[in-house]
CSV table of C-alpha atoms in Angstrom, one decimal:
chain,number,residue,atom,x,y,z
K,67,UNK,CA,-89.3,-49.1,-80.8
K,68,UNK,CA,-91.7,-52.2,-80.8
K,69,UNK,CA,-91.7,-54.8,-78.2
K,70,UNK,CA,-90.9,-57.1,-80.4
K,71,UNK,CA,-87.0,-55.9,-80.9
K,72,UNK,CA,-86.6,-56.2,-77.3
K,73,UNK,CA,-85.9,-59.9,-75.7
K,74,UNK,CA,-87.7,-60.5,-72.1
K,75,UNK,CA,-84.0,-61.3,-71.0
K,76,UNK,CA,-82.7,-57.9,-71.7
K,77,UNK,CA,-83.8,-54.5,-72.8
K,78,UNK,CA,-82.6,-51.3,-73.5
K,79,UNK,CA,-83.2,-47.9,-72.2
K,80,UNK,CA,-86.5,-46.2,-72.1
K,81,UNK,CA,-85.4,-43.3,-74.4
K,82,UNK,CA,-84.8,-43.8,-77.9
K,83,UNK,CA,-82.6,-42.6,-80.8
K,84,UNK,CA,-83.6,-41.8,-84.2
K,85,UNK,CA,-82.9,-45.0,-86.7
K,86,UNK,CA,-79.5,-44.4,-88.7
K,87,UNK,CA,-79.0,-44.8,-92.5
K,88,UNK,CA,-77.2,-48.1,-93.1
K,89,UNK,CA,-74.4,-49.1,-93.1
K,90,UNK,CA,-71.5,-49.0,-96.0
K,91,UNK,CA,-71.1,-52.5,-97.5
K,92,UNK,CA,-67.8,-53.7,-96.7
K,93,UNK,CA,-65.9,-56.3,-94.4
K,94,UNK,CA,-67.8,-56.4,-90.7
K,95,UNK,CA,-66.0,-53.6,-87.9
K,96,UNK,CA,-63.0,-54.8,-85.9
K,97,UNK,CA,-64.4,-56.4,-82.8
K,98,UNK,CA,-64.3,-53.9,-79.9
K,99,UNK,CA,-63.6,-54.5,-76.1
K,100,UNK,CA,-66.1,-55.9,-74.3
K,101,UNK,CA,-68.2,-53.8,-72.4
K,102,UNK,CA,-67.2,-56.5,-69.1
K,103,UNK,CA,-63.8,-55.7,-69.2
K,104,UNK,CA,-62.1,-53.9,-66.5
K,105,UNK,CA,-61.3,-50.0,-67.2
K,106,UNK,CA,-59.3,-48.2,-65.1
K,107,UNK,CA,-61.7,-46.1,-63.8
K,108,UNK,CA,-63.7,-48.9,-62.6
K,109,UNK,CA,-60.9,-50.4,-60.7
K,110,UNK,CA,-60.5,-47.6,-59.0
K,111,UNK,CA,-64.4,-47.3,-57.9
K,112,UNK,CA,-63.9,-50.8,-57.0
K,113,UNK,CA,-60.7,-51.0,-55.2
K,114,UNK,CA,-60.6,-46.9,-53.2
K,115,UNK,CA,-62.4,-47.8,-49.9
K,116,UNK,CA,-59.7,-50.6,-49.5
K,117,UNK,CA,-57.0,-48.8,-50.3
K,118,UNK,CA,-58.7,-46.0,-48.1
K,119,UNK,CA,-58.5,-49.0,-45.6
K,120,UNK,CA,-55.3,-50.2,-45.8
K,121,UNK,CA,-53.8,-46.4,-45.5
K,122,UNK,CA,-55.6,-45.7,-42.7
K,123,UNK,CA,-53.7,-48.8,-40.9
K,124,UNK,CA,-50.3,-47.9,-41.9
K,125,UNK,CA,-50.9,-44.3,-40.7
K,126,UNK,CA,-52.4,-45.8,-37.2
K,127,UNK,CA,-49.0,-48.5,-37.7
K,128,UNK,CA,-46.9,-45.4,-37.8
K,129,UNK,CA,-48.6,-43.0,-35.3
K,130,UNK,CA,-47.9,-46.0,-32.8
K,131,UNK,CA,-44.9,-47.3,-33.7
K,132,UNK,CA,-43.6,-43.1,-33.1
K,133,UNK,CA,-45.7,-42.8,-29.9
K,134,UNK,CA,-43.9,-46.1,-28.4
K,135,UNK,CA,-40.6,-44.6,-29.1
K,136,UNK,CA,-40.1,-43.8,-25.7
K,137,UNK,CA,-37.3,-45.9,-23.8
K,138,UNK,CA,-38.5,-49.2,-22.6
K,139,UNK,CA,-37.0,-51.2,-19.6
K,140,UNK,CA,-37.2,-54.6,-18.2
K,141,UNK,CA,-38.9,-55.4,-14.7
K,142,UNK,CA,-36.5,-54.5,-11.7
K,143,UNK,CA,-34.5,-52.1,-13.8
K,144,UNK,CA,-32.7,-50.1,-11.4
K,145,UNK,CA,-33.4,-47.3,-14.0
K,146,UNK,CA,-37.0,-47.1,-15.0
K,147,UNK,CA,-39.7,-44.9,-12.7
K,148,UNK,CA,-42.2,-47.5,-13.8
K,149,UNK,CA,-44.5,-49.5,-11.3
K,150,UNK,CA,-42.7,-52.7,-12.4
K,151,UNK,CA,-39.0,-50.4,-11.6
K,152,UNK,CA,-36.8,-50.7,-9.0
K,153,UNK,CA,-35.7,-47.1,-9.2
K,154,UNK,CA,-37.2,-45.8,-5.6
K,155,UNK,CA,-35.0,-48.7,-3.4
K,156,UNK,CA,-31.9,-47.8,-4.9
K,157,UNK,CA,-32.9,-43.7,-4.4
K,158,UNK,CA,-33.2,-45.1,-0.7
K,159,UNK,CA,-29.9,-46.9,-0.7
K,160,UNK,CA,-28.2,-43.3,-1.9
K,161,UNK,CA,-30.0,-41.6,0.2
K,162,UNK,CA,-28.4,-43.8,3.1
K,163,UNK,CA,-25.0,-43.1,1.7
K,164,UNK,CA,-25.0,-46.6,0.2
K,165,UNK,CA,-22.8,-46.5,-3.0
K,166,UNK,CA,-24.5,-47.7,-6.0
K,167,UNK,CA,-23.5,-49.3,-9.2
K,168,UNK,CA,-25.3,-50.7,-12.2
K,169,UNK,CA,-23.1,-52.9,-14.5
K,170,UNK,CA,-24.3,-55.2,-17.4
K,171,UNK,CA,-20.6,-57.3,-17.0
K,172,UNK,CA,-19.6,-58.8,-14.3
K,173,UNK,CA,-16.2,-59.5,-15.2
K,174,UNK,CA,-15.6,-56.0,-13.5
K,175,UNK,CA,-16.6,-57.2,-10.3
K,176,UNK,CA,-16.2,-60.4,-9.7
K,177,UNK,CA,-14.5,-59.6,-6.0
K,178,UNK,CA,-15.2,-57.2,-3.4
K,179,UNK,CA,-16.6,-56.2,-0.1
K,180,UNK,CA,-20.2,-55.1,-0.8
K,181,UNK,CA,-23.4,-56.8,-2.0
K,182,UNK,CA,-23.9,-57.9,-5.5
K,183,UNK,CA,-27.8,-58.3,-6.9
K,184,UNK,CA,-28.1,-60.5,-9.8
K,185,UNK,CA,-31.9,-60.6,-10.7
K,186,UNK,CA,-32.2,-63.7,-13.5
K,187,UNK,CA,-28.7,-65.5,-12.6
K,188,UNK,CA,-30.3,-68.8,-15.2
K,189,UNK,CA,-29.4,-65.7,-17.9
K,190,UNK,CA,-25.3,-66.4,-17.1
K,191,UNK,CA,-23.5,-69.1,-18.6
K,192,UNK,CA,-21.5,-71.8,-17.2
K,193,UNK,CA,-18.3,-70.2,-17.0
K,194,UNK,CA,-20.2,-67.0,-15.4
K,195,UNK,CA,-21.4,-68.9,-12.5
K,196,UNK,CA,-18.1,-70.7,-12.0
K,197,UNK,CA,-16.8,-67.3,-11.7
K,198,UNK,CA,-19.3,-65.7,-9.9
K,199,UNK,CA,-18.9,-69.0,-7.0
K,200,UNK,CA,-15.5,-67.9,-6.9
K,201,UNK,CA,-15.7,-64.0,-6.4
K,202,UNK,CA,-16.4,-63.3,-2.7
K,203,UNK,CA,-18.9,-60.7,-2.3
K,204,UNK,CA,-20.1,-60.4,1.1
K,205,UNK,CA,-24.0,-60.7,0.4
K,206,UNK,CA,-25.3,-62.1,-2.7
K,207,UNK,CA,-28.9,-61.6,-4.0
K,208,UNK,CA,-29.7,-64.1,-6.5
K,209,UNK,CA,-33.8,-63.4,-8.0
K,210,UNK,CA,-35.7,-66.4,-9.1
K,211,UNK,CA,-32.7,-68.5,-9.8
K,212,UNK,CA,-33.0,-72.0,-11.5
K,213,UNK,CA,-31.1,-75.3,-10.7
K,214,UNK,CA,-28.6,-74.2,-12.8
K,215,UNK,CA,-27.6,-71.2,-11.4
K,216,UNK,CA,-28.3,-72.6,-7.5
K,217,UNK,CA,-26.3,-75.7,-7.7
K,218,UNK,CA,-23.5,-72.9,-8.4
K,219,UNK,CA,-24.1,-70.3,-6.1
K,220,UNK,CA,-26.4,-71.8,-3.3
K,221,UNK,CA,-25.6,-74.8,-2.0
K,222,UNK,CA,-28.1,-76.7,-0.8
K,223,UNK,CA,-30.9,-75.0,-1.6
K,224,UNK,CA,-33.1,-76.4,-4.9
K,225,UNK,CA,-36.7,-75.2,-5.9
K,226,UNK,CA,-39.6,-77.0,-3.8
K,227,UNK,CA,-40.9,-79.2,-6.0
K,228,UNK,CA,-42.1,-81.7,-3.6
K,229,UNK,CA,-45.9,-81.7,-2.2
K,230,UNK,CA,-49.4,-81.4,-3.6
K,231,UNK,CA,-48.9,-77.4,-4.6
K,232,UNK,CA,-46.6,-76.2,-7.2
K,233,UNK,CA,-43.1,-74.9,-7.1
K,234,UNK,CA,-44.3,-71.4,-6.7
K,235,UNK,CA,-46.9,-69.1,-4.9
K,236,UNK,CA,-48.9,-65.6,-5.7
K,237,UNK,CA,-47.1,-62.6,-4.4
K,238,UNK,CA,-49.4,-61.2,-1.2
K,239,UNK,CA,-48.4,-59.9,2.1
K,240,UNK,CA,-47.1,-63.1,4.0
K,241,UNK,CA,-45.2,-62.8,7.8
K,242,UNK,CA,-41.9,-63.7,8.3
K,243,UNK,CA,-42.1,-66.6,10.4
K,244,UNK,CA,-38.3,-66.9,11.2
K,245,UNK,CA,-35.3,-65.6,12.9
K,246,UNK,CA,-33.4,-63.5,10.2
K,247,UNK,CA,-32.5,-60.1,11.3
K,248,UNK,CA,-33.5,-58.4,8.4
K,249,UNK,CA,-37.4,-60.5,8.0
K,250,UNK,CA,-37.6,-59.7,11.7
K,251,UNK,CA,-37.4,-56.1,11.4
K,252,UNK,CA,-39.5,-55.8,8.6
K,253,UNK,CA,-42.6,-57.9,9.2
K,254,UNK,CA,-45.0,-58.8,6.8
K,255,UNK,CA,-43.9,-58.0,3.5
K,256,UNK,CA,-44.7,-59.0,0.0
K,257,UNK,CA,-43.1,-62.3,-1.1
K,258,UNK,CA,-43.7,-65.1,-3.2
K,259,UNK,CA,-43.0,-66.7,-6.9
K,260,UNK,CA,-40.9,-69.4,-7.2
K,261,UNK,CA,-40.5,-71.5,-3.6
K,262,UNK,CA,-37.2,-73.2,-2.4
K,263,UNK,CA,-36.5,-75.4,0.2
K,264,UNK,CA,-33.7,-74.4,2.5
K,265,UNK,CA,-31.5,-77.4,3.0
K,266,UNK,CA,-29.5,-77.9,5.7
K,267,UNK,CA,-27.6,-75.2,6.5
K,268,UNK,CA,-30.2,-72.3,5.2
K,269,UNK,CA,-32.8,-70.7,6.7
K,270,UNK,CA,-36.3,-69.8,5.0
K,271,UNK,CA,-38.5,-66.9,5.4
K,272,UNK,CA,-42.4,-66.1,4.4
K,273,UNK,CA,-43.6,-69.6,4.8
K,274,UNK,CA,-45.9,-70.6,1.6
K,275,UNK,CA,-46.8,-74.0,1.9
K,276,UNK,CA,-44.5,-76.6,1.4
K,277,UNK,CA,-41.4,-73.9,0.5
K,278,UNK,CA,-40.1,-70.7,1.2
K,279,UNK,CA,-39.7,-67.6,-1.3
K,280,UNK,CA,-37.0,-66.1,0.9
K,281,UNK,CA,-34.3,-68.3,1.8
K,282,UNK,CA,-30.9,-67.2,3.6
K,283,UNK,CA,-27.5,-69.5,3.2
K,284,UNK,CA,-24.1,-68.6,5.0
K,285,UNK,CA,-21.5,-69.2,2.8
K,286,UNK,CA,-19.1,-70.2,5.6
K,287,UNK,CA,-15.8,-67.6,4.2
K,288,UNK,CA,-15.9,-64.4,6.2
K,289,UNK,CA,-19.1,-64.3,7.1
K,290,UNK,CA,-20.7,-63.8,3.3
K,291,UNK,CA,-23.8,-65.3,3.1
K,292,UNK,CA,-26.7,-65.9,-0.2
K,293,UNK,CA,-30.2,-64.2,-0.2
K,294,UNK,CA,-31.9,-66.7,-2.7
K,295,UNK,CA,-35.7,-64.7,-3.8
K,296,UNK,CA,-38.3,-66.2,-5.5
K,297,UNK,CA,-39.6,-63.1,-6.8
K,298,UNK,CA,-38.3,-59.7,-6.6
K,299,UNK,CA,-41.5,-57.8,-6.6
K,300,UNK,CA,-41.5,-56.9,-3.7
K,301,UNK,CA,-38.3,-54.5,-4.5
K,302,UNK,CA,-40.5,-52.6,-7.4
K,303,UNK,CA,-41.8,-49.1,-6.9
K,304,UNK,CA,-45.2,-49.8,-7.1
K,305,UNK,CA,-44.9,-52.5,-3.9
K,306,UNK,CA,-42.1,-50.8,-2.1
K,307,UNK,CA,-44.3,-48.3,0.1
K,308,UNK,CA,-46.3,-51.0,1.0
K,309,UNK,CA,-46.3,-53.7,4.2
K,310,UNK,CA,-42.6,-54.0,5.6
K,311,UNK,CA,-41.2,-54.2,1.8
K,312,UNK,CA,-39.0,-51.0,1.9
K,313,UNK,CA,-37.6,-52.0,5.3
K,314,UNK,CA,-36.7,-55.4,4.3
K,315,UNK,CA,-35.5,-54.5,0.5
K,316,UNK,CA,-33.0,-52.2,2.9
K,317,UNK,CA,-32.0,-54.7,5.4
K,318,UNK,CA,-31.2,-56.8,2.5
K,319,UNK,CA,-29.5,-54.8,-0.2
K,320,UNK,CA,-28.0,-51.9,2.2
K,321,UNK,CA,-26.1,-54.3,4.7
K,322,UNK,CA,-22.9,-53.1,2.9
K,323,UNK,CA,-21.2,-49.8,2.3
K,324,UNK,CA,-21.9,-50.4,-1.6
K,325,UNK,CA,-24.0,-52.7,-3.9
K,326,UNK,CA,-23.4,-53.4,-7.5
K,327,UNK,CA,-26.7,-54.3,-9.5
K,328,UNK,CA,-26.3,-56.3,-12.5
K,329,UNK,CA,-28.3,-55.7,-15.6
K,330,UNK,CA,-29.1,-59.1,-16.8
K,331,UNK,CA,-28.9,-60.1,-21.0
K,332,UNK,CA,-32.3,-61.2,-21.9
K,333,UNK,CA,-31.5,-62.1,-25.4
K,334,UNK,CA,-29.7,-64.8,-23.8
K,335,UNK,CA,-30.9,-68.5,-23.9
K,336,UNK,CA,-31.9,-69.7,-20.6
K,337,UNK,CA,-29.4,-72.5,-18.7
K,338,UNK,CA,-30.3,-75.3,-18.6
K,339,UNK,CA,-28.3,-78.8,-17.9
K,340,UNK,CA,-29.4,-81.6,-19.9
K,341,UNK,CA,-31.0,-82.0,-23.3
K,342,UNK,CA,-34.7,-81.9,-23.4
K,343,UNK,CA,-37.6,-83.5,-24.4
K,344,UNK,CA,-40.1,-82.0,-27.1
K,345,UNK,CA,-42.5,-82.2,-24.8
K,346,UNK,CA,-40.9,-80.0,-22.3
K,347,UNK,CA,-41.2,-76.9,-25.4
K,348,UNK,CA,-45.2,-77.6,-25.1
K,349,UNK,CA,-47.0,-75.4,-22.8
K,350,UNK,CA,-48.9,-77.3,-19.5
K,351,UNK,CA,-52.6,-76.8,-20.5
K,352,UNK,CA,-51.9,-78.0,-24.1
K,353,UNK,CA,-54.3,-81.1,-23.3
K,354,UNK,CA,-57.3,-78.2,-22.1
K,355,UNK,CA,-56.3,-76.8,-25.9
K,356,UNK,CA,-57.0,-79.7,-27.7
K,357,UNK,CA,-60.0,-80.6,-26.0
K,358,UNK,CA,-61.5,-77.0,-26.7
K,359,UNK,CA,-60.4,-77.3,-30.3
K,360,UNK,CA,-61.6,-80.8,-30.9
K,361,UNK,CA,-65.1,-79.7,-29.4
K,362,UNK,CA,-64.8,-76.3,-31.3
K,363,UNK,CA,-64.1,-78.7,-34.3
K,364,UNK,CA,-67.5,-80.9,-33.7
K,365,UNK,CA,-69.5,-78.2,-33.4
K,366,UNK,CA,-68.6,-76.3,-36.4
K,367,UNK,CA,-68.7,-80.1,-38.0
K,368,UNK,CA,-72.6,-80.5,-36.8
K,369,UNK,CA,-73.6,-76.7,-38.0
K,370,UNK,CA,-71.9,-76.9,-41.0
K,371,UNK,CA,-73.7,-81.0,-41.6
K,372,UNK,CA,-77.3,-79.1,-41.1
K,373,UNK,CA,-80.0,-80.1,-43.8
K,374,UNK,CA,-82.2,-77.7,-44.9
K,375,UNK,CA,-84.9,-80.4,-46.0
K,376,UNK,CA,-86.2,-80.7,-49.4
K,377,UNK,CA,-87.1,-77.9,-51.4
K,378,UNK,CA,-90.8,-76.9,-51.4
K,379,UNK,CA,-92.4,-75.2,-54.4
K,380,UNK,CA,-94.6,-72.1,-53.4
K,381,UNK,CA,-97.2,-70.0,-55.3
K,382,UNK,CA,-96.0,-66.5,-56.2
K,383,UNK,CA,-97.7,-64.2,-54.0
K,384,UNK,CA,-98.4,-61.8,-56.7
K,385,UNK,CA,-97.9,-62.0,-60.6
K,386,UNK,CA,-95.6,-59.4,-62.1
K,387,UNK,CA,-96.2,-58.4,-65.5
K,388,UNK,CA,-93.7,-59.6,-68.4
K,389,UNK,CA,-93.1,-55.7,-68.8
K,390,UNK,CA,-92.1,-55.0,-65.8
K,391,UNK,CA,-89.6,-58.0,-65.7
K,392,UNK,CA,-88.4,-56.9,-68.8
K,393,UNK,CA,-88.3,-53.4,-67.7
K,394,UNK,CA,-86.1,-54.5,-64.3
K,395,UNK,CA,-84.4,-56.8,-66.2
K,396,UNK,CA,-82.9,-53.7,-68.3
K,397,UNK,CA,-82.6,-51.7,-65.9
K,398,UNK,CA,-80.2,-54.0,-64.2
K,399,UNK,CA,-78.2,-54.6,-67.1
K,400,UNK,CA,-78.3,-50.3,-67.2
K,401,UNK,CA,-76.5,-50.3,-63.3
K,402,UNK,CA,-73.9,-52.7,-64.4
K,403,UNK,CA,-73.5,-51.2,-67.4
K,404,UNK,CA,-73.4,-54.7,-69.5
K,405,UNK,CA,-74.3,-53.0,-73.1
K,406,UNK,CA,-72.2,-56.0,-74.7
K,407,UNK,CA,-74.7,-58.9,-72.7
K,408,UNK,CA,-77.3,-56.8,-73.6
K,409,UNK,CA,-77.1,-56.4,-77.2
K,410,UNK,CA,-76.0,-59.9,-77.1
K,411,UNK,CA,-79.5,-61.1,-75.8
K,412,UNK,CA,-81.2,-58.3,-78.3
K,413,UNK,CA,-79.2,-60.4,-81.3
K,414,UNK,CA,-80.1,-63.9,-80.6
K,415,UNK,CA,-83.8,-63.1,-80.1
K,416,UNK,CA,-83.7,-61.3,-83.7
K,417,UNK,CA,-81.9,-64.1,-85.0
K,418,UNK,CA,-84.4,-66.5,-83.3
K,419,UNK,CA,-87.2,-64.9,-85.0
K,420,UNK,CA,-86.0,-64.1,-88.2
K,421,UNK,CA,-85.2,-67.6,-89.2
K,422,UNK,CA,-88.4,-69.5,-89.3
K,423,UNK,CA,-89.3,-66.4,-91.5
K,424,UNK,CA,-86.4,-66.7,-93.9
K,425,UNK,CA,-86.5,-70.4,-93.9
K,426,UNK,CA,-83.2,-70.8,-91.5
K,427,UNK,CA,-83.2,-74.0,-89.9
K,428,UNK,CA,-82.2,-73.6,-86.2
K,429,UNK,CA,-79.2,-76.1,-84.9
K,430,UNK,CA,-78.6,-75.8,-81.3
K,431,UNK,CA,-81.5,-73.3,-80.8
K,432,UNK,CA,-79.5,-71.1,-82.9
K,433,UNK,CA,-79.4,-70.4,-86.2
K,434,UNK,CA,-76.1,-70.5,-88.9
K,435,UNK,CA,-75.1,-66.7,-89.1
K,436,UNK,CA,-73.6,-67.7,-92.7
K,437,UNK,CA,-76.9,-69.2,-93.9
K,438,UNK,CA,-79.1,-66.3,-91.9
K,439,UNK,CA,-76.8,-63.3,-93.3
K,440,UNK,CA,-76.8,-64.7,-97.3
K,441,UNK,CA,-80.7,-65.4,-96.4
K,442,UNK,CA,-81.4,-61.4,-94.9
K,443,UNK,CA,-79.0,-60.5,-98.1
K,444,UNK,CA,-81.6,-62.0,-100.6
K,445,UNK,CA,-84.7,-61.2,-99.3
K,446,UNK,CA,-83.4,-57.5,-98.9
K,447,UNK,CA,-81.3,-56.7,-101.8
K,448,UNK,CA,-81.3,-53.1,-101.6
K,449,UNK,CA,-79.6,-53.3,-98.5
K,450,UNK,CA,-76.0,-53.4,-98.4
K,451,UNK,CA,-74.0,-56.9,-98.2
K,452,UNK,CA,-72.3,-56.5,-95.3
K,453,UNK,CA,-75.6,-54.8,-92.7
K,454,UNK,CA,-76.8,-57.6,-91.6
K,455,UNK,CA,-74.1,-59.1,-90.7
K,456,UNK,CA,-73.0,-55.7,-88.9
K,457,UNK,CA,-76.3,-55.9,-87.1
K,458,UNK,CA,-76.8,-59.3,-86.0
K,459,UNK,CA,-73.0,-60.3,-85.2
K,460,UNK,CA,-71.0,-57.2,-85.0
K,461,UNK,CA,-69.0,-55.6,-82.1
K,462,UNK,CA,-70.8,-54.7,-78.6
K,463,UNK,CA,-71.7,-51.1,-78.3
K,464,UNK,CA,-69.7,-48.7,-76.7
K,465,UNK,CA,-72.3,-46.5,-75.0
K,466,UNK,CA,-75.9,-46.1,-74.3
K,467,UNK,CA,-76.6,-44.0,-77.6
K,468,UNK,CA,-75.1,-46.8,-79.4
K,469,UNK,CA,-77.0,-49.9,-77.6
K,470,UNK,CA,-80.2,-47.6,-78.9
K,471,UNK,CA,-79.5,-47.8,-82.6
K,472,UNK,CA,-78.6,-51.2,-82.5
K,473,UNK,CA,-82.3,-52.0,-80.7
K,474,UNK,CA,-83.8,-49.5,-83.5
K,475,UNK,CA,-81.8,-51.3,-86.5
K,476,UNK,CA,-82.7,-54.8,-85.8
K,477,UNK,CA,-86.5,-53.5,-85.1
K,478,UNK,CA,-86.4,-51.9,-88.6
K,479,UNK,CA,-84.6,-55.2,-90.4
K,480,UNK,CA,-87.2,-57.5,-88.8
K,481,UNK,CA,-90.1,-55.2,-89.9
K,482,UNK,CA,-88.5,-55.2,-93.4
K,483,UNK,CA,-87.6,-58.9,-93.5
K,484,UNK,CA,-91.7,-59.7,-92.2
K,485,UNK,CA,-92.9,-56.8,-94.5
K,486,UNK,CA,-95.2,-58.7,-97.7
């Protein structure tokens, strides 16, 4: 094959096929597929290492999802061994003799003579807290209540929202600081959370600033009293060996022959009295947010607005050859297999050349393929009618082999057009 068959913008393979007889005269071959369009083996070169991807995630999805089957309890569930439990108090109340009783309804025990721990009581409606008020338990532990549930159940107390600090403290080992049996006996123990002020009538324990996480209220009917806490940690297993926390979670939950622990519903909305704002839905540090996002925002703004300058034209530190382009540029159209924009390129430069020989004007840069094909036809008429129009606008080759004959055929036709 000559150079002169092979464009600078594409060219075929370095081995070469023997020239084939021409063509039978006859209407030009159906076009074929492109060579560019998707097969399905392609798609499947193309497309397995992310479907190896996104099968590796489900199987990790699924490994995890069956590893984290196991059961699952909430923090100060009188059932779960966990650190954040409360499973090793109530093995200490048993082991007292106390008698112990989970319950997720309180319906069942809305009286009685023992002492009744309601950890989350802003989890109970209304008409719960009315008849909780009205049961009369001797001692009843209310964890982290709410307004709601302590304008019900303890009088006079309400969280300490008053001061520089805020309504509630760290949990660290604090001393008692006040007269109630059960603080006195235990010492120092592990309280904070939420902070109440004690009222009139209450008495509060653990000092932590301006409020108490421990406050005590005699409910004035048979000597019953309330144990309002702002955080129960102190009652997990993790914390319960530590400080004075076991002797004071028994002081205050063992007082009575038996204690009922309720299990509360936390799929149930929060109480809460009064309609609120939208604002009170948005989180505190909201205005830290935006301020991170709106500089976040300039700064992406500024590296994104960068100017590179103008473009400056360099020397070419070396010159490559026009066979070697030619030789890379086929070689790339080889890797992506492109035989169709191949033998496109091969065609046009044909065409290109065998028009100012036939006498062809060019329109466009391109000359008419009726006017070049009858022109080809009477220069050569030994060839067959149809040939050159087979050769110089026919169907994309299917393979290599036939991207070879096609460069050989149009190198022959040129020779024969230019041939005296």
């Amino acid at each position: 094959m000559t150079t002169s068959a092979t464009p600078a913008s594409a060219a075929p393979p370095a081995t070469a096929a023997p020239a084939t007889a021409p063509q039978a005269a006859g209407p030009p071959p159906p076009a074929a597929p492109s060579s560019l369009a998707p097969t399905g083996r392609g798609l499947w070169h193309r497309s397995r290492w992310y479907l190896l991807t996104v099968a590796v995630l489900l199987l990790a999805a699924t490994v995890l999802a069956g590893l984290n089957q196991e059961r699952r309890y909430a923090p100060l569930d009188p059932r779960s061994y966990d650190a954040s439990g409360s499973h090793a108090v109530v093995a200490l109340l048993q082991r007292e003799g106390l008698k112990v009783d989970i319950t997720t309804d309180l319906a069942t025990h809305t009286t009685g003579a023992d002492t009744l721990v309601v950890p989350e009581p802003d989890l109970l409606g209304p008409e719960q807290l009315r008849a909780l008020a009205a049961a009369r338990h001797t001692r009843l532990v209310l964890i982290s209540p709410g307004p709601a549930a302590l304008s019900a159940l303890a009088p006079g107390v309400r969280p300490s929202d008053e001061g520089s600090g805020p309504p509630y403290a760290s949990v660290r080992s604090t001393p008692a600081q006040c007269s109630l049996t059960e603080a006195v006996r235990a010492g120092s123990a592990h309280l904070g959370g939420l902070l109440y002020t004690a009222g009139t009538r209450g008495e509060g324990c653990y000092p932590r600033g301006h409020g108490y996480p421990l406050v005590s209220v005699p409910l004035g009917r048979g000597g019953g009293d309330v144990i309002v806490l702002g955080s129960g940690e102190f009652l997990s297993n993790e914390l319960l060996k530590k400080d004075g926390n076991a002797s004071l979670a028994l002081g205050l939950l063992g007082s009575q022959p038996s204690l009922t622990w309720h299990l509360p519903d936390y799929s149930a909305p929060v109480a809460t009295h009064g309609a609120k704002q939208f604002t009170d839905f948005i989180p505190d540090g909201w205005r830290w947010a935006a301020y991170q996002f709106g500089i976040a925002a300039l700064l992406a703004a500024v590296w994104r607005a960068r100017r590179l300058g103008p473009v400056v034209g360099e020397d070419l530190p070396v010159v490559v050859r026009a066979a070697e382009t030619t030789e890379g540029r086929a070689r790339l159209y080889r890797r992506a297999k492109a035989r169709g924009r191949a033998a496109d390129a091969l065609r046009r430069a044909a065409a290109h050349r065998l028009a100012p020989a036939l006498g062809v004007p060019l329109s466009a840069g391109a000359p008419d393929s009726t006017a070049l094909c009858a022109a080809v036809t009477d220069r050569l008429p030994d060839r067959p009618a149809g040939d050159a129009r087979a050769l110089l606008y026919g169907p994309p080759p299917t393979d290599d082999a036939a991207l070879l004959r096609l460069a050989d055929d149009l190198d022959a036709l040129e020779r024969q057009v230019r041939k005296p």
